CSV table of C-alpha atoms in Angstrom, one decimal:
chain,number,residue,atom,x,y,z
A,6,MET,CA,73.4,121.1,97.2
A,7,ASN,CA,76.4,123.3,96.3
A,8,ILE,CA,79.1,123.3,98.9
A,9,ILE,CA,81.1,126.5,98.7
A,10,GLY,CA,83.3,126.1,101.7
A,11,SER,CA,84.2,123.8,104.6
A,12,ALA,CA,85.6,123.9,108.1
A,13,VAL,CA,86.7,121.5,110.8
A,14,VAL,CA,85.6,122.6,114.2
A,15,LEU,CA,87.9,121.5,117.0
A,16,THR,CA,87.3,121.9,120.7
A,17,VAL,CA,90.6,122.5,122.5
A,18,ASP,CA,91.8,123.7,125.9
A,19,ASP,CA,93.6,126.8,124.6
A,20,PRO,CA,92.4,128.0,121.2
A,21,ALA,CA,95.0,130.8,121.1
A,22,LEU,CA,97.8,128.3,121.5
A,23,SER,CA,96.5,126.1,118.6
A,24,ALA,CA,95.9,129.2,116.5
A,25,ARG,CA,99.6,130.3,116.9
A,26,PHE,CA,100.6,126.7,115.8
A,27,PHE,CA,98.4,126.8,112.7
A,28,VAL,CA,99.4,130.3,111.8
A,29,GLY,CA,103.1,130.0,112.6
A,30,HIS,CA,103.8,126.6,111.1
A,31,LEU,CA,101.1,125.9,108.6
A,32,GLY,CA,100.4,129.3,106.9
A,33,PHE,CA,96.9,129.9,108.2
A,34,ARG,CA,95.6,133.4,109.0
A,35,GLU,CA,93.0,134.5,111.6
A,36,VAL,CA,89.8,135.4,109.9
A,37,LEU,CA,87.7,136.0,113.0
A,38,VAL,CA,88.2,135.8,116.8
A,39,ALA,CA,85.0,136.1,118.8
A,40,GLN,CA,83.2,134.5,121.7
A,41,GLY,CA,85.9,132.0,122.5
A,42,ALA,CA,86.3,130.8,119.0
A,43,THR,CA,89.0,131.5,116.4
A,44,HIS,CA,88.4,130.9,112.7
A,45,LEU,CA,91.5,130.2,110.6
A,46,SER,CA,91.8,130.1,106.8
A,47,ARG,CA,94.2,129.9,103.9
A,48,ASP,CA,94.0,131.1,100.3
A,49,ASP,CA,94.4,127.6,98.8
A,50,ALA,CA,92.2,124.5,99.0
A,51,ALA,CA,92.8,123.8,102.7
A,52,THR,CA,89.7,123.3,104.8
A,53,ASP,CA,89.2,126.1,107.3
A,54,ILE,CA,89.8,125.4,111.0
A,55,VAL,CA,87.6,126.7,113.8
A,56,LEU,CA,89.1,126.4,117.2
A,57,ARG,CA,86.7,126.6,120.2
A,58,GLY,CA,87.6,126.6,123.9
A,59,GLY,CA,86.4,123.5,125.8
A,60,GLY,CA,83.6,123.8,128.3
A,61,GLY,CA,82.0,127.0,127.1
A,62,PRO,CA,78.4,127.4,125.8
A,63,GLY,CA,77.7,125.5,122.7
A,64,THR,CA,80.8,123.3,123.0
A,65,SER,CA,81.1,119.6,123.7
A,66,GLN,CA,83.4,118.0,126.2
A,67,ARG,CA,86.9,117.5,125.1
A,68,HIS,CA,87.7,113.9,124.1
A,69,PRO,CA,88.3,111.5,127.0
A,70,PRO,CA,92.1,110.8,127.5
A,71,THR,CA,91.7,107.2,126.2
A,72,GLN,CA,90.4,108.4,122.8
A,73,VAL,CA,92.6,109.6,119.9
A,74,PRO,CA,92.2,113.3,119.3
A,75,ALA,CA,91.1,114.7,115.9
A,76,VAL,CA,93.4,114.3,113.0
A,77,VAL,CA,93.5,116.9,110.3
A,78,SER,CA,95.1,115.7,107.1
A,79,TYR,CA,96.4,117.8,104.2
A,80,THR,CA,97.8,116.6,100.8
A,81,VAL,CA,100.7,118.9,99.9
A,82,THR,CA,103.4,119.3,97.3
A,83,GLY,CA,107.1,119.7,98.2
A,84,ILE,CA,106.8,117.7,101.4
A,85,HIS,CA,110.6,117.2,101.8
A,86,ALA,CA,111.2,121.0,101.8
A,87,GLU,CA,108.2,121.4,104.2
A,88,TYR,CA,109.7,118.8,106.6
A,89,GLU,CA,113.1,120.6,106.6
A,90,ARG,CA,111.3,124.0,107.2
A,91,LEU,CA,109.2,122.5,110.1
A,92,GLN,CA,112.3,121.0,111.7
A,93,ARG,CA,114.1,124.4,111.5
A,94,GLU,CA,111.1,126.2,113.0
A,95,GLY,CA,111.0,123.7,115.9
A,96,ALA,CA,107.5,122.4,115.2
A,97,ARG,CA,106.6,119.3,117.2
A,98,ILE,CA,107.0,116.5,114.7
A,99,THR,CA,105.5,113.4,116.2
A,100,ALA,CA,106.1,111.1,113.2
A,101,PRO,CA,109.1,111.9,110.9
A,102,LEU,CA,108.9,112.0,107.1
A,103,ARG,CA,108.6,108.5,105.8
A,104,ARG,CA,107.6,106.7,102.6
A,105,GLU,CA,104.6,104.4,102.9
A,106,LEU,CA,104.1,101.2,100.9
A,107,TRP,CA,100.8,102.4,99.4
A,108,GLY,CA,102.4,105.3,97.5
A,109,GLU,CA,102.8,108.4,99.6
A,110,TRP,CA,105.3,110.4,101.7
A,111,GLY,CA,103.9,111.5,105.0
A,112,LEU,CA,104.7,113.1,108.3
A,113,GLN,CA,102.8,114.0,111.4
A,114,LEU,CA,102.8,117.1,113.7
A,115,THR,CA,100.9,117.6,117.0
A,116,ASP,CA,99.9,121.0,118.2
A,117,PRO,CA,100.2,122.1,121.8
A,118,ASN,CA,96.6,121.0,122.5
A,119,GLY,CA,97.0,117.5,121.0
A,120,VAL,CA,95.5,118.1,117.6
A,121,VAL,CA,97.3,115.8,115.1
A,122,VAL,CA,98.1,117.2,111.7
A,123,GLN,CA,99.2,114.9,108.9
A,124,LEU,CA,100.9,116.1,105.8
A,125,VAL,CA,101.1,113.7,102.8
A,126,GLU,CA,102.3,113.8,99.3
A,127,TRP,CA,101.3,111.2,96.8
A,128,ILE,CA,104.0,109.4,94.8
A,129,PRO,CA,103.2,108.7,91.1
A,130,PRO,CA,103.1,105.0,90.4
A,131,ALA,CA,106.2,103.5,88.7
A,132,GLY,CA,106.1,104.0,84.9
A,133,ALA,CA,103.5,106.8,85.1
């Protein structure tokens, strides 16, 4: 098998609202909007995002309220500058920039439909 691309498919209440979040704050662009789905992509190594409206044909039920929603995680560079930019833009930051014991800086955003986006930057080990 030779995988040449990847996408995460998320079922949300309002795909257009999530699309605006991913385009406006995370640099995605709309590739295709058709039949209640929006396909988002970037020109770098990020996994594509496909947003589908809940309850339509071919979609599953949205997660029950007691379950944690999907988490999309991206490893980035320049996370401190990204954190400042996201704050200026008014993005919903649900876990502020912090340094973790296992060697990374991380922050968490949540889109208007409850999709959690984690941004992380690895810290080189001491002496490396």
